[in-house]
Amino acid sequence: MFMKKVFSAGCIFLLSLFILIACSPESVRHTASKELGIDVSAGKEISNYDTHSGNGDGTSCVTFSFEDNTVVTEIKSNPFWRSFPLDQTVRTLVYGISHKTHSDGPYLNDNNGNALVPEIRNGYYLLIDRQVKNNTESKVDILQRFSFNLTIGLFDTDTNTLYFCKLDT
């Protein structure tokens, strides 16, 4: 009788473990590769900041370091990635911008308002506006919206570092 209970409990545990593994979210590398249109599987994850809550709102930024130039070669051949300098919208989202009377951003920040991405001098960037349907261009300036659903990729060619960031409000 005791062995039957132990066996049953073991089966339930294994079944639960299998379901948990089968239903687990995609790996960060797989998600970054899919969303950024480049293969980041060779990258070493060096940091992972994420405040997304159960309702999906939050900020995340995962940093990958690369040993060789394979990723930058792939980025250069991808027509959606642009070379630096950053356009005004991405600069405001990532680092913030100051005006005479006020400042905007950075929107990709930690809980203390500090930018999650260090200043990059040379590199490439990608902005994906997940709020527009079917990649159609919106007539509304991203920075004038009441909410954001963005993915930003930034690659620093001086350090071979990729930043995969998401902002959902």
PDB file of C-alpha atoms in Angstrom:
ATOM      1  CA  MET A   1       0.000   0.000   0.000  1.00  0.00           C
ATOM      2  CA  PHE A   2       2.800   2.406   0.948  1.00  0.00           C
ATOM      3  CA  MET A   3       4.712   1.595  -2.283  1.00  0.00           C
ATOM      4  CA  LYS A   4       1.560   2.221  -4.321  1.00  0.00           C
ATOM      5  CA  LYS A   5       1.223   5.722  -2.797  1.00  0.00           C
ATOM      6  CA  VAL A   6       4.906   6.485  -3.385  1.00  0.00           C
ATOM      7  CA  PHE A   7       4.630   5.279  -6.983  1.00  0.00           C
ATOM      8  CA  SER A   8       1.466   7.359  -7.557  1.00  0.00           C
ATOM      9  CA  ALA A   9       3.058  10.449  -6.025  1.00  0.00           C
ATOM     10  CA  GLY A  10       6.157   9.941  -8.190  1.00  0.00           C
ATOM     11  CA  CYS A  11       4.049   9.632 -11.338  1.00  0.00           C
ATOM     12  CA  ILE A  12       2.117  12.785 -10.478  1.00  0.00           C
ATOM     13  CA  PHE A  13       5.384  14.642  -9.821  1.00  0.00           C
ATOM     14  CA  LEU A  14       6.913  13.529 -13.153  1.00  0.00           C
ATOM     15  CA  LEU A  15       3.747  14.391 -15.059  1.00  0.00           C
ATOM     16  CA  SER A  16       3.658  17.856 -13.425  1.00  0.00           C
ATOM     17  CA  LEU A  17       7.328  18.393 -14.247  1.00  0.00           C
ATOM     18  CA  PHE A  18       6.749  17.395 -17.880  1.00  0.00           C
ATOM     19  CA  ILE A  19       3.785  19.782 -18.191  1.00  0.00           C
ATOM     20  CA  LEU A  20       5.793  22.598 -16.611  1.00  0.00           C
ATOM     21  CA  ILE A  21       8.686  22.083 -19.033  1.00  0.00           C
ATOM     22  CA  ALA A  22       6.405  21.721 -22.053  1.00  0.00           C
ATOM     23  CA  CYS A  23       4.529  24.917 -21.221  1.00  0.00           C
ATOM     24  CA  SER A  24       7.546  27.017 -20.242  1.00  0.00           C
ATOM     25  CA  PRO A  25       8.100  30.253 -22.146  1.00  0.00           C
ATOM     26  CA  GLU A  26      10.569  30.446 -25.019  1.00  0.00           C
ATOM     27  CA  SER A  27      14.191  31.105 -24.150  1.00  0.00           C
ATOM     28  CA  VAL A  28      15.346  34.705 -24.210  1.00  0.00           C
ATOM     29  CA  ARG A  29      17.833  33.905 -26.999  1.00  0.00           C
ATOM     30  CA  HIS A  30      15.082  32.371 -29.146  1.00  0.00           C
ATOM     31  CA  THR A  31      12.728  35.308 -28.514  1.00  0.00           C
ATOM     32  CA  ALA A  32      15.447  37.883 -29.243  1.00  0.00           C
ATOM     33  CA  SER A  33      16.463  36.073 -32.433  1.00  0.00           C
ATOM     34  CA  LYS A  34      12.880  35.883 -33.651  1.00  0.00           C
ATOM     35  CA  GLU A  35      11.988  39.497 -32.853  1.00  0.00           C
ATOM     36  CA  LEU A  36      15.248  41.120 -33.987  1.00  0.00           C
ATOM     37  CA  GLY A  37      15.575  39.067 -37.170  1.00  0.00           C
ATOM     38  CA  ILE A  38      19.112  37.891 -36.346  1.00  0.00           C
ATOM     39  CA  ASP A  39      20.595  34.779 -34.727  1.00  0.00           C
ATOM     40  CA  VAL A  40      21.761  35.605 -31.206  1.00  0.00           C
ATOM     41  CA  SER A  41      22.295  31.975 -30.095  1.00  0.00           C
ATOM     42  CA  ALA A  42      26.096  32.441 -29.938  1.00  0.00           C
ATOM     43  CA  GLY A  43      25.760  35.362 -27.539  1.00  0.00           C
ATOM     44  CA  LYS A  44      26.597  35.128 -23.871  1.00  0.00           C
ATOM     45  CA  GLU A  45      23.820  36.609 -21.724  1.00  0.00           C
ATOM     46  CA  ILE A  46      25.517  39.070 -19.377  1.00  0.00           C
ATOM     47  CA  SER A  47      22.507  40.822 -17.844  1.00  0.00           C
ATOM     48  CA  ASN A  48      18.728  40.516 -17.738  1.00  0.00           C
ATOM     49  CA  TYR A  49      16.493  43.261 -16.334  1.00  0.00           C
ATOM     50  CA  ASP A  50      12.727  42.661 -16.392  1.00  0.00           C
ATOM     51  CA  THR A  51       9.830  44.367 -14.621  1.00  0.00           C
ATOM     52  CA  HIS A  52       7.007  42.868 -16.694  1.00  0.00           C
ATOM     53  CA  SER A  53       4.136  41.941 -14.427  1.00  0.00           C
ATOM     54  CA  GLY A  54       1.272  39.497 -14.810  1.00  0.00           C
ATOM     55  CA  ASN A  55      -0.639  41.981 -16.972  1.00  0.00           C
ATOM     56  CA  GLY A  56       2.238  42.289 -19.462  1.00  0.00           C
ATOM     57  CA  ASP A  57       3.254  45.853 -18.653  1.00  0.00           C
ATOM     58  CA  GLY A  58       6.869  46.570 -17.874  1.00  0.00           C
ATOM     59  CA  THR A  59      10.364  47.158 -19.151  1.00  0.00           C
ATOM     60  CA  SER A  60      12.987  44.579 -20.019  1.00  0.00           C
ATOM     61  CA  CYS A  61      16.511  44.723 -21.343  1.00  0.00           C
ATOM     62  CA  VAL A  62      18.708  41.693 -21.960  1.00  0.00           C
ATOM     63  CA  THR A  63      22.379  42.180 -22.801  1.00  0.00           C
ATOM     64  CA  PHE A  64      24.362  39.704 -24.908  1.00  0.00           C
ATOM     65  CA  SER A  65      28.109  39.716 -25.525  1.00  0.00           C
ATOM     66  CA  PHE A  66      29.618  38.179 -28.672  1.00  0.00           C
ATOM     67  CA  GLU A  67      33.099  36.766 -29.330  1.00  0.00           C
ATOM     68  CA  ASP A  68      33.167  37.374 -33.096  1.00  0.00           C
ATOM     69  CA  ASN A  69      31.608  39.558 -35.814  1.00  0.00           C
ATOM     70  CA  THR A  70      28.998  37.061 -37.001  1.00  0.00           C
ATOM     71  CA  VAL A  71      26.091  39.039 -35.546  1.00  0.00           C
ATOM     72  CA  VAL A  72      27.223  42.402 -36.933  1.00  0.00           C
ATOM     73  CA  THR A  73      27.584  40.802 -40.373  1.00  0.00           C
ATOM     74  CA  GLU A  74      24.019  39.526 -40.074  1.00  0.00           C
ATOM     75  CA  ILE A  75      22.782  42.940 -38.877  1.00  0.00           C
ATOM     76  CA  LYS A  76      24.437  44.697 -41.829  1.00  0.00           C
ATOM     77  CA  SER A  77      22.596  42.420 -44.256  1.00  0.00           C
ATOM     78  CA  ASN A  78      19.212  42.971 -42.556  1.00  0.00           C
ATOM     79  CA  PRO A  79      17.396  45.945 -44.176  1.00  0.00           C
ATOM     80  CA  PHE A  80      15.459  46.800 -40.998  1.00  0.00           C
ATOM     81  CA  TRP A  81      18.545  47.613 -38.918  1.00  0.00           C
ATOM     82  CA  ARG A  82      19.943  51.161 -39.240  1.00  0.00           C
ATOM     83  CA  SER A  83      23.420  52.456 -38.516  1.00  0.00           C
ATOM     84  CA  PHE A  84      24.089  55.114 -35.863  1.00  0.00           C
ATOM     85  CA  PRO A  85      23.471  57.917 -35.111  1.00  0.00           C
ATOM     86  CA  LEU A  86      20.111  57.155 -33.497  1.00  0.00           C
ATOM     87  CA  ASP A  87      17.061  58.971 -34.779  1.00  0.00           C
ATOM     88  CA  GLN A  88      15.330  61.409 -32.407  1.00  0.00           C
ATOM     89  CA  THR A  89      12.623  58.944 -31.332  1.00  0.00           C
ATOM     90  CA  VAL A  90      14.993  56.101 -30.434  1.00  0.00           C
ATOM     91  CA  ARG A  91      17.410  58.484 -28.708  1.00  0.00           C
ATOM     92  CA  THR A  92      14.557  59.806 -26.552  1.00  0.00           C
ATOM     93  CA  LEU A  93      13.266  56.322 -25.739  1.00  0.00           C
ATOM     94  CA  VAL A  94      16.686  54.927 -24.822  1.00  0.00           C
ATOM     95  CA  TYR A  95      18.626  57.879 -23.359  1.00  0.00           C
ATOM     96  CA  GLY A  96      16.162  60.717 -22.972  1.00  0.00           C
ATOM     97  CA  ILE A  97      16.480  64.203 -24.364  1.00  0.00           C
ATOM     98  CA  SER A  98      16.540  67.606 -22.681  1.00  0.00           C
ATOM     99  CA  HIS A  99      14.818  70.721 -23.941  1.00  0.00           C
ATOM    100  CA  LYS A 100      15.074  74.241 -22.530  1.00  0.00           C
ATOM    101  CA  THR A 101      11.877  73.879 -20.522  1.00  0.00           C
ATOM    102  CA  HIS A 102      11.609  70.138 -19.912  1.00  0.00           C
ATOM    103  CA  SER A 103      13.092  66.736 -20.577  1.00  0.00           C
ATOM    104  CA  ASP A 104      11.653  63.521 -22.044  1.00  0.00           C
ATOM    105  CA  GLY A 105      12.783  60.034 -21.108  1.00  0.00           C
ATOM    106  CA  PRO A 106      14.658  57.874 -20.926  1.00  0.00           C
ATOM    107  CA  TYR A 107      11.680  55.548 -21.248  1.00  0.00           C
ATOM    108  CA  LEU A 108      13.853  52.423 -21.093  1.00  0.00           C
ATOM    109  CA  ASN A 109      14.932  52.942 -17.501  1.00  0.00           C
ATOM    110  CA  ASP A 110      15.333  51.171 -14.193  1.00  0.00           C
ATOM    111  CA  ASN A 111      13.094  51.995 -11.243  1.00  0.00           C
ATOM    112  CA  ASN A 112      15.292  55.014 -10.464  1.00  0.00           C
ATOM    113  CA  GLY A 113      14.944  56.607 -13.914  1.00  0.00           C
ATOM    114  CA  ASN A 114      18.441  55.608 -15.084  1.00  0.00           C
ATOM    115  CA  ALA A 115      18.896  54.492 -18.692  1.00  0.00           C
ATOM    116  CA  LEU A 116      19.240  50.704 -19.031  1.00  0.00           C
ATOM    117  CA  VAL A 117      21.603  50.951 -22.000  1.00  0.00           C
ATOM    118  CA  PRO A 118      25.006  52.652 -21.671  1.00  0.00           C
ATOM    119  CA  GLU A 119      25.863  55.319 -24.223  1.00  0.00           C
ATOM    120  CA  ILE A 120      26.809  53.726 -27.538  1.00  0.00           C
ATOM    121  CA  ARG A 121      28.965  55.664 -30.004  1.00  0.00           C
ATOM    122  CA  ASN A 122      29.117  53.245 -32.941  1.00  0.00           C
ATOM    123  CA  GLY A 123      26.609  50.634 -33.879  1.00  0.00           C
ATOM    124  CA  TYR A 124      23.253  49.680 -35.280  1.00  0.00           C
ATOM    125  CA  TYR A 125      19.697  49.899 -34.030  1.00  0.00           C
ATOM    126  CA  LEU A 126      16.228  48.569 -34.742  1.00  0.00           C
ATOM    127  CA  LEU A 127      12.884  49.927 -33.531  1.00  0.00           C
ATOM    128  CA  ILE A 128       9.844  47.667 -33.755  1.00  0.00           C
ATOM    129  CA  ASP A 129       6.554  49.369 -33.009  1.00  0.00           C
ATOM    130  CA  ARG A 130       4.375  46.474 -31.854  1.00  0.00           C
ATOM    131  CA  GLN A 131       1.410  48.805 -31.471  1.00  0.00           C
ATOM    132  CA  VAL A 132       0.756  49.148 -35.201  1.00  0.00           C
ATOM    133  CA  LYS A 133      -0.985  46.409 -37.136  1.00  0.00           C
ATOM    134  CA  ASN A 134       0.694  44.506 -39.987  1.00  0.00           C
ATOM    135  CA  ASN A 135       3.745  46.796 -39.981  1.00  0.00           C
ATOM    136  CA  THR A 136       1.682  49.689 -41.345  1.00  0.00           C
ATOM    137  CA  GLU A 137       3.032  53.109 -40.561  1.00  0.00           C
ATOM    138  CA  SER A 138       1.119  54.991 -37.894  1.00  0.00           C
ATOM    139  CA  LYS A 139       0.327  58.667 -38.376  1.00  0.00           C
ATOM    140  CA  VAL A 140       0.824  59.285 -34.645  1.00  0.00           C
ATOM    141  CA  ASP A 141       4.321  60.058 -33.347  1.00  0.00           C
ATOM    142  CA  ILE A 142       5.333  57.228 -31.009  1.00  0.00           C
ATOM    143  CA  LEU A 143       6.349  59.710 -28.313  1.00  0.00           C
ATOM    144  CA  GLN A 144       2.896  61.365 -28.383  1.00  0.00           C
ATOM    145  CA  ARG A 145       1.003  58.173 -27.561  1.00  0.00           C
ATOM    146  CA  PHE A 146      -0.586  57.318 -24.237  1.00  0.00           C
ATOM    147  CA  SER A 147       1.011  53.853 -24.244  1.00  0.00           C
ATOM    148  CA  PHE A 148       4.005  52.046 -25.712  1.00  0.00           C
ATOM    149  CA  ASN A 149       4.508  48.536 -27.042  1.00  0.00           C
ATOM    150  CA  LEU A 150       8.025  48.609 -28.465  1.00  0.00           C
ATOM    151  CA  THR A 151      11.000  46.383 -29.070  1.00  0.00           C
ATOM    152  CA  ILE A 152      14.391  48.032 -29.520  1.00  0.00           C
ATOM    153  CA  GLY A 153      17.590  46.319 -30.565  1.00  0.00           C
ATOM    154  CA  LEU A 154      20.907  48.133 -30.162  1.00  0.00           C
ATOM    155  CA  PHE A 155      24.259  46.705 -31.189  1.00  0.00           C
ATOM    156  CA  ASP A 156      27.499  48.325 -29.997  1.00  0.00           C
ATOM    157  CA  THR A 157      30.184  47.593 -32.611  1.00  0.00           C
ATOM    158  CA  ASP A 158      32.966  48.809 -30.297  1.00  0.00           C
ATOM    159  CA  THR A 159      32.208  46.148 -27.674  1.00  0.00           C
ATOM    160  CA  ASN A 160      30.284  43.502 -29.703  1.00  0.00           C
ATOM    161  CA  THR A 161      27.359  43.900 -27.311  1.00  0.00           C
ATOM    162  CA  LEU A 162      23.675  43.545 -28.165  1.00  0.00           C
ATOM    163  CA  TYR A 163      20.869  45.086 -26.115  1.00  0.00           C
ATOM    164  CA  PHE A 164      17.411  43.555 -26.607  1.00  0.00           C
ATOM    165  CA  CYS A 165      14.876  45.825 -24.915  1.00  0.00           C
ATOM    166  CA  LYS A 166      11.098  45.890 -24.643  1.00  0.00           C
ATOM    167  CA  LEU A 167       8.746  48.525 -23.295  1.00  0.00           C
ATOM    168  CA  ASP A 168       5.076  47.740 -22.674  1.00  0.00           C
ATOM    169  CA  THR A 169       2.756  50.206 -20.943  1.00  0.00           C
TER     170      THR A 169
END
